[in-house]
C-alpha cells in the first residue's frame, strides 16, 4: 500500500522461524529509514514431515541417505527448522 510519496506499507507472509530478528535486520538494511516493523502472526501451516524420523532399513538409507549425512538433514525441512531453533537457544 502506498500511503504517501515517501511512505510505503509492505505486507508479506514469512515463516515464523525466519521472522526472528527480521525487524532488527530491516532497520539495519535501511540504515534506520524504515519505521518500527510490526510483525503480526497470521496463522500457521503444519508440515507433513516428522523431524525425528530416521532411516532404519537399508532401502530407506539408500533412498534418503544416512541419518548423519548432509543429504538427509537437508531434505527434511522439519528437522532443519528444529535444528535451527536449537542452535539459537
PDB file of C-alpha atoms in Angstrom:
ATOM      1  CA  UNK A   1       0.000   0.000   0.000  1.00  0.00           C
ATOM      2  CA  UNK A   2       1.269   3.463  -0.857  1.00  0.00           C
ATOM      3  CA  UNK A   3       0.297   5.891   1.884  1.00  0.00           C
ATOM      4  CA  UNK A   4       2.169   8.918   0.502  1.00  0.00           C
ATOM      5  CA  UNK A   5       5.105   9.654  -1.815  1.00  0.00           C
ATOM      6  CA  UNK A   6       7.574   8.858   0.947  1.00  0.00           C
ATOM      7  CA  UNK A   7       5.694   6.269   3.000  1.00  0.00           C
ATOM      8  CA  UNK A   8       5.074   2.668   1.984  1.00  0.00           C
ATOM      9  CA  UNK A   9       3.254  -0.079   3.821  1.00  0.00           C
ATOM     10  CA  UNK A  10       4.519  -3.553   2.921  1.00  0.00           C
ATOM     11  CA  UNK A  11       2.613  -6.716   3.782  1.00  0.00           C
ATOM     12  CA  UNK A  12       4.267 -10.112   3.468  1.00  0.00           C
ATOM     13  CA  UNK A  13       3.995 -13.583   4.917  1.00  0.00           C
ATOM     14  CA  UNK A  14       7.112 -15.364   6.059  1.00  0.00           C
ATOM     15  CA  UNK A  15       7.790 -18.434   8.186  1.00  0.00           C
ATOM     16  CA  UNK A  16       7.932 -17.807  11.923  1.00  0.00           C
ATOM     17  CA  UNK A  17      11.447 -19.261  12.066  1.00  0.00           C
ATOM     18  CA  UNK A  18      12.584 -16.637   9.540  1.00  0.00           C
ATOM     19  CA  UNK A  19      10.802 -13.799  11.339  1.00  0.00           C
ATOM     20  CA  UNK A  20      13.072 -13.928  14.390  1.00  0.00           C
ATOM     21  CA  UNK A  21      15.389 -10.949  14.122  1.00  0.00           C
ATOM     22  CA  UNK A  22      13.729  -9.712  10.911  1.00  0.00           C
ATOM     23  CA  UNK A  23      12.648  -6.374  12.384  1.00  0.00           C
ATOM     24  CA  UNK A  24      16.152  -5.521  13.569  1.00  0.00           C
ATOM     25  CA  UNK A  25      17.637  -6.637  10.257  1.00  0.00           C
ATOM     26  CA  UNK A  26      15.162  -4.470   8.324  1.00  0.00           C
ATOM     27  CA  UNK A  27      16.123  -1.414  10.345  1.00  0.00           C
ATOM     28  CA  UNK A  28      19.802  -2.198   9.753  1.00  0.00           C
ATOM     29  CA  UNK A  29      19.361  -2.772   5.987  1.00  0.00           C
ATOM     30  CA  UNK A  30      17.536   0.535   5.565  1.00  0.00           C
ATOM     31  CA  UNK A  31      20.009   2.419   7.804  1.00  0.00           C
ATOM     32  CA  UNK A  32      17.141   3.356  10.101  1.00  0.00           C
ATOM     33  CA  UNK A  33      14.987   4.616   7.218  1.00  0.00           C
ATOM     34  CA  UNK A  34      12.265   2.089   7.958  1.00  0.00           C
ATOM     35  CA  UNK A  35       9.912   2.771  10.804  1.00  0.00           C
ATOM     36  CA  UNK A  36       9.497   0.170  13.523  1.00  0.00           C
ATOM     37  CA  UNK A  37       8.290  -3.013  11.806  1.00  0.00           C
ATOM     38  CA  UNK A  38       5.109  -4.541  13.177  1.00  0.00           C
ATOM     39  CA  UNK A  39       5.170  -8.313  12.813  1.00  0.00           C
ATOM     40  CA  UNK A  40       1.713  -9.802  13.291  1.00  0.00           C
ATOM     41  CA  UNK A  41       1.175 -13.587  13.298  1.00  0.00           C
ATOM     42  CA  UNK A  42      -1.330 -14.517  10.596  1.00  0.00           C
ATOM     43  CA  UNK A  43      -1.672 -18.262  11.094  1.00  0.00           C
ATOM     44  CA  UNK A  44       0.398 -21.359  10.655  1.00  0.00           C
ATOM     45  CA  UNK A  45       0.746 -24.406   8.459  1.00  0.00           C
ATOM     46  CA  UNK A  46       1.662 -27.883   9.655  1.00  0.00           C
ATOM     47  CA  UNK A  47       4.475 -29.741   7.925  1.00  0.00           C
ATOM     48  CA  UNK A  48       3.820 -33.292   6.754  1.00  0.00           C
ATOM     49  CA  UNK A  49       7.309 -34.379   7.819  1.00  0.00           C
ATOM     50  CA  UNK A  50       8.412 -35.910  11.098  1.00  0.00           C
ATOM     51  CA  UNK A  51      11.510 -34.070  12.352  1.00  0.00           C
ATOM     52  CA  UNK A  52      12.573 -37.054  14.461  1.00  0.00           C
ATOM     53  CA  UNK A  53      12.231 -39.742  11.789  1.00  0.00           C
ATOM     54  CA  UNK A  54      15.445 -41.574  10.934  1.00  0.00           C
ATOM     55  CA  UNK A  55      16.013 -44.111   8.152  1.00  0.00           C
ATOM     56  CA  UNK A  56      16.327 -47.596   9.655  1.00  0.00           C
ATOM     57  CA  UNK A  57      16.252 -50.102   6.803  1.00  0.00           C
ATOM     58  CA  UNK A  58      18.814 -50.436   4.042  1.00  0.00           C
ATOM     59  CA  UNK A  59      16.251 -49.323   1.450  1.00  0.00           C
ATOM     60  CA  UNK A  60      15.434 -46.176   3.441  1.00  0.00           C
ATOM     61  CA  UNK A  61      19.139 -45.368   3.800  1.00  0.00           C
ATOM     62  CA  UNK A  62      19.621 -45.723   0.047  1.00  0.00           C
ATOM     63  CA  UNK A  63      16.622 -43.510  -0.696  1.00  0.00           C
ATOM     64  CA  UNK A  64      17.087 -40.807   1.953  1.00  0.00           C
ATOM     65  CA  UNK A  65      20.757 -41.056   2.861  1.00  0.00           C
ATOM     66  CA  UNK A  66      22.299 -41.919   6.201  1.00  0.00           C
ATOM     67  CA  UNK A  67      20.974 -40.097   9.295  1.00  0.00           C
ATOM     68  CA  UNK A  68      24.337 -38.463   9.962  1.00  0.00           C
ATOM     69  CA  UNK A  69      24.752 -37.397   6.350  1.00  0.00           C
ATOM     70  CA  UNK A  70      24.052 -33.943   4.998  1.00  0.00           C
ATOM     71  CA  UNK A  71      21.725 -35.313   2.310  1.00  0.00           C
ATOM     72  CA  UNK A  72      19.101 -36.493   4.809  1.00  0.00           C
ATOM     73  CA  UNK A  73      19.359 -33.411   7.024  1.00  0.00           C
ATOM     74  CA  UNK A  74      18.926 -31.004   4.128  1.00  0.00           C
ATOM     75  CA  UNK A  75      15.956 -32.886   2.643  1.00  0.00           C
ATOM     76  CA  UNK A  76      13.970 -32.947   5.926  1.00  0.00           C
ATOM     77  CA  UNK A  77      12.661 -29.382   6.283  1.00  0.00           C
ATOM     78  CA  UNK A  78      11.074 -30.037   9.688  1.00  0.00           C
ATOM     79  CA  UNK A  79      14.379 -31.370  11.068  1.00  0.00           C
ATOM     80  CA  UNK A  80      16.271 -28.365   9.673  1.00  0.00           C
ATOM     81  CA  UNK A  81      13.845 -25.980  11.442  1.00  0.00           C
ATOM     82  CA  UNK A  82      14.182 -27.848  14.752  1.00  0.00           C
ATOM     83  CA  UNK A  83      17.982 -27.736  14.475  1.00  0.00           C
ATOM     84  CA  UNK A  84      17.917 -24.011  13.698  1.00  0.00           C
ATOM     85  CA  UNK A  85      15.813 -23.290  16.792  1.00  0.00           C
ATOM     86  CA  UNK A  86      18.118 -25.408  18.944  1.00  0.00           C
ATOM     87  CA  UNK A  87      21.184 -23.518  17.658  1.00  0.00           C
ATOM     88  CA  UNK A  88      19.561 -20.179  18.560  1.00  0.00           C
ATOM     89  CA  UNK A  89      18.850 -21.256  22.145  1.00  0.00           C
TER      90      UNK A  89
END
